[in-house]
Tab-separated table of C-alpha atoms in Angstrom:
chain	number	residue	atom	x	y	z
A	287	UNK	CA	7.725	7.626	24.738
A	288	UNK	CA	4.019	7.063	24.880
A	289	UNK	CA	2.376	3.840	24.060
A	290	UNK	CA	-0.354	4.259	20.874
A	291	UNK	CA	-3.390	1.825	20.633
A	292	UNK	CA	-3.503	0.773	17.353
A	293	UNK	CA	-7.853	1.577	17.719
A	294	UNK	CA	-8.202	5.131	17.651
A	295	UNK	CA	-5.030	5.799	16.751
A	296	UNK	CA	-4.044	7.876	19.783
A	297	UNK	CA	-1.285	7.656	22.626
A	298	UNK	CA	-1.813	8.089	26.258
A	299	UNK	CA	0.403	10.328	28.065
A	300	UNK	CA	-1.112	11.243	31.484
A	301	UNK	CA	-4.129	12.402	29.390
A	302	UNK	CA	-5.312	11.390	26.270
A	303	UNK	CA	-3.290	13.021	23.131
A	304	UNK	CA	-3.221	12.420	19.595
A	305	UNK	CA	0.170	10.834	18.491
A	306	UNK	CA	1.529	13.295	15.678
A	307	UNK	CA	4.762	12.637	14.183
A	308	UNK	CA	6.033	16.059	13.387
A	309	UNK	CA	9.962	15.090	13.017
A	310	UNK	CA	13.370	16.080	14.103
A	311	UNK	CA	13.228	19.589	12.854
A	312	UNK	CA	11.458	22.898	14.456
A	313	UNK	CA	9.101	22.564	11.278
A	314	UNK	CA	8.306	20.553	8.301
A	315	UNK	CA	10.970	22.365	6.004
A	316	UNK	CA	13.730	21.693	8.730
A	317	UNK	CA	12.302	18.338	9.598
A	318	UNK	CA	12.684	17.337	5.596
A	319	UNK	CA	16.288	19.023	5.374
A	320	UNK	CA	17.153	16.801	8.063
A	321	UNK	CA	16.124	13.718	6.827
A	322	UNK	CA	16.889	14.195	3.497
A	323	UNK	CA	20.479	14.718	4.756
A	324	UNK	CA	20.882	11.538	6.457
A	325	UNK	CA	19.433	9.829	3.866
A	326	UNK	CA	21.983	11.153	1.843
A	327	UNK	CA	24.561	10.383	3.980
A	328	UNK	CA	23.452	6.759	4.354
A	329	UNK	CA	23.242	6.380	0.783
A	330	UNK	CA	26.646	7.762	0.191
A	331	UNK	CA	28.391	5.410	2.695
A	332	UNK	CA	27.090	2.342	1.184
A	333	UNK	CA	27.997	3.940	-1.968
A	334	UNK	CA	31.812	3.742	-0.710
A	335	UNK	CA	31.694	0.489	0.791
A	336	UNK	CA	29.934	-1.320	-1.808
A	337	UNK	CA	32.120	-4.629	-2.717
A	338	UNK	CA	30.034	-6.047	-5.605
A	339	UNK	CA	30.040	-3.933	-9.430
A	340	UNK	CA	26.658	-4.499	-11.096
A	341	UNK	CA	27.039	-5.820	-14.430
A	342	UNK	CA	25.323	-7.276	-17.110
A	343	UNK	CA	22.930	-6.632	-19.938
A	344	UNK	CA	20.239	-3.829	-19.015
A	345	UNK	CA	16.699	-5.165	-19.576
A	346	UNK	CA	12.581	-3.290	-19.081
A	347	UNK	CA	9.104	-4.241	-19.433
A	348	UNK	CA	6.516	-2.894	-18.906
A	349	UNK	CA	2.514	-3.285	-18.470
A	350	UNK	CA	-0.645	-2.469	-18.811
A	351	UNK	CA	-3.184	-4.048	-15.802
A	352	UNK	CA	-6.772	-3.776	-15.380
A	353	UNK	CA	-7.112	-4.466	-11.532
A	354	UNK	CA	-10.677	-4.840	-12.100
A	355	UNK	CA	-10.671	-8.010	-13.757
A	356	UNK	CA	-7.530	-10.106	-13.066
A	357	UNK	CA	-8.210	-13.932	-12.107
A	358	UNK	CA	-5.825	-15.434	-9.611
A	359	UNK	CA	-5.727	-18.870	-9.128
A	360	UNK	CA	-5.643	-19.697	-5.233
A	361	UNK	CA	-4.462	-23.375	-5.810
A	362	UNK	CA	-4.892	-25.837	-8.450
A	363	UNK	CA	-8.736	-26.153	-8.533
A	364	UNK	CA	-10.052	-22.462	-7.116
A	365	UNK	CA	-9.809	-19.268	-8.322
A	366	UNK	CA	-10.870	-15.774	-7.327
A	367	UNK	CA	-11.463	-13.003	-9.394
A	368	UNK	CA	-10.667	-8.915	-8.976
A	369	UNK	CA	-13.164	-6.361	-8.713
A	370	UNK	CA	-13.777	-2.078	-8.495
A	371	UNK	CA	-11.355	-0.711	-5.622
A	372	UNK	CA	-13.182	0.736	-2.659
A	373	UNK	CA	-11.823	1.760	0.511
A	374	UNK	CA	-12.944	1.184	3.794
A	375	UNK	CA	-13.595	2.369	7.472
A	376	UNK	CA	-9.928	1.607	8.572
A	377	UNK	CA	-9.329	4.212	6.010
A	378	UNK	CA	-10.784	7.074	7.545
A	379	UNK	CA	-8.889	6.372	10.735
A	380	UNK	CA	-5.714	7.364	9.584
A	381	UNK	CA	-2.600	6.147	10.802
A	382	UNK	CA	-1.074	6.468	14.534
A	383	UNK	CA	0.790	9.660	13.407
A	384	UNK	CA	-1.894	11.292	11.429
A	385	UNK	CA	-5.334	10.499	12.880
A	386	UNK	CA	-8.306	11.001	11.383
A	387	UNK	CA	-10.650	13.628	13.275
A	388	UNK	CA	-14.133	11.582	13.139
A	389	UNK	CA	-15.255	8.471	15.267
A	390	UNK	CA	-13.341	6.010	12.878
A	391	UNK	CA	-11.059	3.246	14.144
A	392	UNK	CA	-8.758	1.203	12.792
A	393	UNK	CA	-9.327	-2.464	12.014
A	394	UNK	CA	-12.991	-2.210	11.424
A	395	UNK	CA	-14.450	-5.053	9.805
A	396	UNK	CA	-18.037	-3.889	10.858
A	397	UNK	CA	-19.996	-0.769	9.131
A	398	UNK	CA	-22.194	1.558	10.826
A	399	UNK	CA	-25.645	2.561	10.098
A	400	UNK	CA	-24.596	6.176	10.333
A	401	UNK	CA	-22.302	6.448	8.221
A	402	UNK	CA	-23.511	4.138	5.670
A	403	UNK	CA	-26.926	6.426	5.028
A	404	UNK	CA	-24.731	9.583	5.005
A	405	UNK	CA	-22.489	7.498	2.153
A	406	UNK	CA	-25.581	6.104	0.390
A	407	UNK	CA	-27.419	9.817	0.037
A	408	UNK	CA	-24.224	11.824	-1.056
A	409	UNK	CA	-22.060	8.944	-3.115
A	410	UNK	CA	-24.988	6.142	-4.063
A	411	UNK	CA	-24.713	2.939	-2.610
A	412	UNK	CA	-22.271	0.012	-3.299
A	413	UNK	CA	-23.585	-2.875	-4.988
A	414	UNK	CA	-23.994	-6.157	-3.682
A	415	UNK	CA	-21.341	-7.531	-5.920
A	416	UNK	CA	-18.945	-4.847	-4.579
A	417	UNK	CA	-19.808	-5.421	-1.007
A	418	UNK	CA	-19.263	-9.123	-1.717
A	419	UNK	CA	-15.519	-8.678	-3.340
A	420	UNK	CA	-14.445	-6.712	-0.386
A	421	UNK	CA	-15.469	-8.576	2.302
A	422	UNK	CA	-14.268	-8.433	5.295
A	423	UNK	CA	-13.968	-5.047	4.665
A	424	UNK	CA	-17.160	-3.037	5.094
A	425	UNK	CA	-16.880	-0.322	2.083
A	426	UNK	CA	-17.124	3.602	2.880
A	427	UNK	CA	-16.218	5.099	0.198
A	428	UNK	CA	-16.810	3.301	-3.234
A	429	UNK	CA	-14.335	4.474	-5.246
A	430	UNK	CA	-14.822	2.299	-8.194
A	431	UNK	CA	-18.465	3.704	-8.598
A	432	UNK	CA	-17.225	7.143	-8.430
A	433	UNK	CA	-16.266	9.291	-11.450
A	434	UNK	CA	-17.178	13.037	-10.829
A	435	UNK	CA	-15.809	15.429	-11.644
A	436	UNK	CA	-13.327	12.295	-11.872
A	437	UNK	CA	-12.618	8.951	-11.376
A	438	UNK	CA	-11.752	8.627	-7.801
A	439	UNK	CA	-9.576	5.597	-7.835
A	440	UNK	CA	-7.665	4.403	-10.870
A	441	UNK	CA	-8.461	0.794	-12.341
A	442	UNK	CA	-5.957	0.175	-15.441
A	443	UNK	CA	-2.282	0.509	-13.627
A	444	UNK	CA	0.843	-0.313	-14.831
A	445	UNK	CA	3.922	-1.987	-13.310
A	446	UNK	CA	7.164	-2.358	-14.729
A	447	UNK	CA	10.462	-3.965	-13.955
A	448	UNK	CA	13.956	-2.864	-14.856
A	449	UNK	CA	17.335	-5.483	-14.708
A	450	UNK	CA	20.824	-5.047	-14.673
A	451	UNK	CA	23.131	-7.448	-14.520
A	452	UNK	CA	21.771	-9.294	-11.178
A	453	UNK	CA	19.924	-6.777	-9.827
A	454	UNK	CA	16.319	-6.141	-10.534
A	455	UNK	CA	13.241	-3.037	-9.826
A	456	UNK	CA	10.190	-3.999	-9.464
A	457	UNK	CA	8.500	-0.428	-9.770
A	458	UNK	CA	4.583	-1.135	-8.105
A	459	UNK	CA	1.804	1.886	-8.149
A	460	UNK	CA	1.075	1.572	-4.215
A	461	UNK	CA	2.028	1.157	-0.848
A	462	UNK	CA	3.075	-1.633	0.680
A	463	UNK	CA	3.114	-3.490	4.178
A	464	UNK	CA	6.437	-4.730	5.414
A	465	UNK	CA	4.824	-8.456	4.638
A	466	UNK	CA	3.397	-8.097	1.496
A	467	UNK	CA	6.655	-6.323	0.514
A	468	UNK	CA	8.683	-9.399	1.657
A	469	UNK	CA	6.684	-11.688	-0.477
A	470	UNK	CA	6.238	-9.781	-3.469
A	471	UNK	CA	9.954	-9.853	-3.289
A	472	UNK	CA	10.308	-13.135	-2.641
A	473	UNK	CA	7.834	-13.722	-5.883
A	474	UNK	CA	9.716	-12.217	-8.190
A	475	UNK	CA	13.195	-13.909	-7.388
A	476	UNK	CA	11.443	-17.191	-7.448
A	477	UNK	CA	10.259	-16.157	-10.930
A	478	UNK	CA	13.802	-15.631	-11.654
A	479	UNK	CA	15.320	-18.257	-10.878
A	480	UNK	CA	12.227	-20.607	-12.468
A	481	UNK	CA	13.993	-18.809	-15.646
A	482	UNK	CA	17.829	-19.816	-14.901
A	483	UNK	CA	18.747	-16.657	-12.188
A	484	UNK	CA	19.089	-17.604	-9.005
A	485	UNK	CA	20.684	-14.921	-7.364
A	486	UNK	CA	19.032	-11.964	-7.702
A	487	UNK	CA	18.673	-9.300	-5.753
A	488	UNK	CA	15.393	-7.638	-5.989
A	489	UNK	CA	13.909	-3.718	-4.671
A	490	UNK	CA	10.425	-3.141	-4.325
A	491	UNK	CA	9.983	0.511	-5.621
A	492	UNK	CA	6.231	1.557	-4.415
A	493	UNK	CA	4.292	4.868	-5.195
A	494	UNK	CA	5.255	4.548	-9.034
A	495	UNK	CA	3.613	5.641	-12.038
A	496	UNK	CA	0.125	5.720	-10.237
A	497	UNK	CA	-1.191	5.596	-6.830
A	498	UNK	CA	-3.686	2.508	-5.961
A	499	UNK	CA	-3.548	2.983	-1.708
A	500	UNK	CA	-2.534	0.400	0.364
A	501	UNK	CA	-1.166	-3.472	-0.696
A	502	UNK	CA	-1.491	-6.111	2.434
A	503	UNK	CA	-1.267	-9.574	2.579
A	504	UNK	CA	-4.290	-12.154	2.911
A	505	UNK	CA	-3.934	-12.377	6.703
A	506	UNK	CA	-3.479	-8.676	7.042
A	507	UNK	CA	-6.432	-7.433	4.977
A	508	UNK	CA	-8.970	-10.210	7.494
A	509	UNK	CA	-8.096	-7.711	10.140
A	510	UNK	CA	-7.117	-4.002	9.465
C-alpha cells in the first residue's frame, strides 16, 4: 500500500498518483452494498451478544445555539468569545482520498496573495475582526459574510441529547476528529455524573440536524 503525505494529499507509488479511495466494490453502488452489509452484519452480532438490557426512564432536550456569539470561559479569569464561521485553505485541499484539484495543501496556516485577491474581487473581503477570530487559520472562503443566493454556512444550530436508562446520544450538527470526539464524550459523562450518574455510556452522533464542517480540538485546529 502506498504511503500518502498528509501535504498535498497524494501517495507515491513509483510515480506520483492521487490517493482515491474508491472501495471494495467494482463501483460506488457495489462498493455501498458491500459495506452496508457488513455493517449490518456487525451490528447484528453485537445485537446477539449484548449482555446488558437498557432500562430506565427515556429523557430529550433539545437546543437552540447561535455559534456566533457563545462565550467560553478558558479558566477562571479568561474568556474567549465565538464569531462568523469561515473556512480555510486546508479546506480546499481535500482529504488524502479525495484531493482537491488546485495548488492547496493541507495544514496551511499561511494565505497567499493569489488567492486572497481572486477571494476579495468575487466574495468581498473578510474583516479584520473575522481574520482575528480565526487565527491561525488564514480564511478563504468567508462563509459567515456570505448570503447569496443563500447563506453559505449556518450560524443558529441545534444539538440535542436523548437518555435511556444509562445510555445517552449526544446528536452534534458536524464532523468530528477522533480527539475532539473523545473529549466531547468524556464532557458529557463528567456532566453526568456532576448530576448523580456515573456510569454512563455516551455516543457521539455527528452530521445531525445541520451540517457546520469540521469540529477539532485546540491543538489540532494550531496546525491543520
Amino acid at each position: 500500500m502506498a504511503s500518502c503525505t498528509k501535504n498535498n494529499s497524494r501517495c507515491v507509488l513509483l510515480q506520483p498518483s492521487m490517493c482515491i479511495a474508491m472501495g471494495p466494490g467494482e463501483d460506488m453502488f457495489d462498493s455501498t452494498q458491500i459495506v452496508g452489509r457488513m455493517m449490518y452484519q456487525k451490528a447484528k452480532e453485537l445485537y446477539a451478544s449484548a449482555s446488558q438490557e437498557v432500562t430506565g426512564p427515556l429523557a430529550a432536550a433539545h437546543q437552540w445555539v447561535n455559534m456566533t456569539d457563545v462565550t467560553v470561559w478558558l479558566n477562571s479569569t479568561h474568556a474567549a468569545k465565538t464569531c462568523k464561521p469561515a473556512l480555510g485553505y486546508s479546506f480546499a485541499a481535500g482529504t488524502i482520498d479525495g484531493v482537491g484539484s488546485l495548488n492547496f495543501t493541507q495544514g496551511t496556516t499561511v494565505g497567499d496573495p493569489f488567492w486572497d485577491i481572486i477571494r476579495d474581487q468575487i466574495l468581498g473581503k473578510p474583516s479584520e475582526e473575522l481574520k482575528e477570530c480565526h487565527k491561525p487559520k488564514p480564511i478563504l472562503l468567508p462563509t459567515g459574510m456570505m448570503s447569496k443566493p443563500h447563506p453559505w454556512h449556518p450560524e443558529i444550530v441545534d444539538v440535542q441529547i436523548i437518555t435511556l436508562g444509562s445510555f445517552a446520544i449526544t446528536a452534534i450538527p458536524g464532523e468530528f476528529t477522533t480527539m475532539s470526539g473523545r473529549r466531547l464524550r468524556q464532557a458529557v459523562q463528567e456532566e453526568f455524573a456532576a448530576y448523580g450518574m456515573p456510569n454512563m455510556t455516551v455516543v457521539i452522533s455527528g452530521l445531525c440536524n445541520v451540517y457546520t464542517h469540521y469540529i477539532t480540538t485546540y491543538e489540532e485546529y494550531q496546525v491543520k
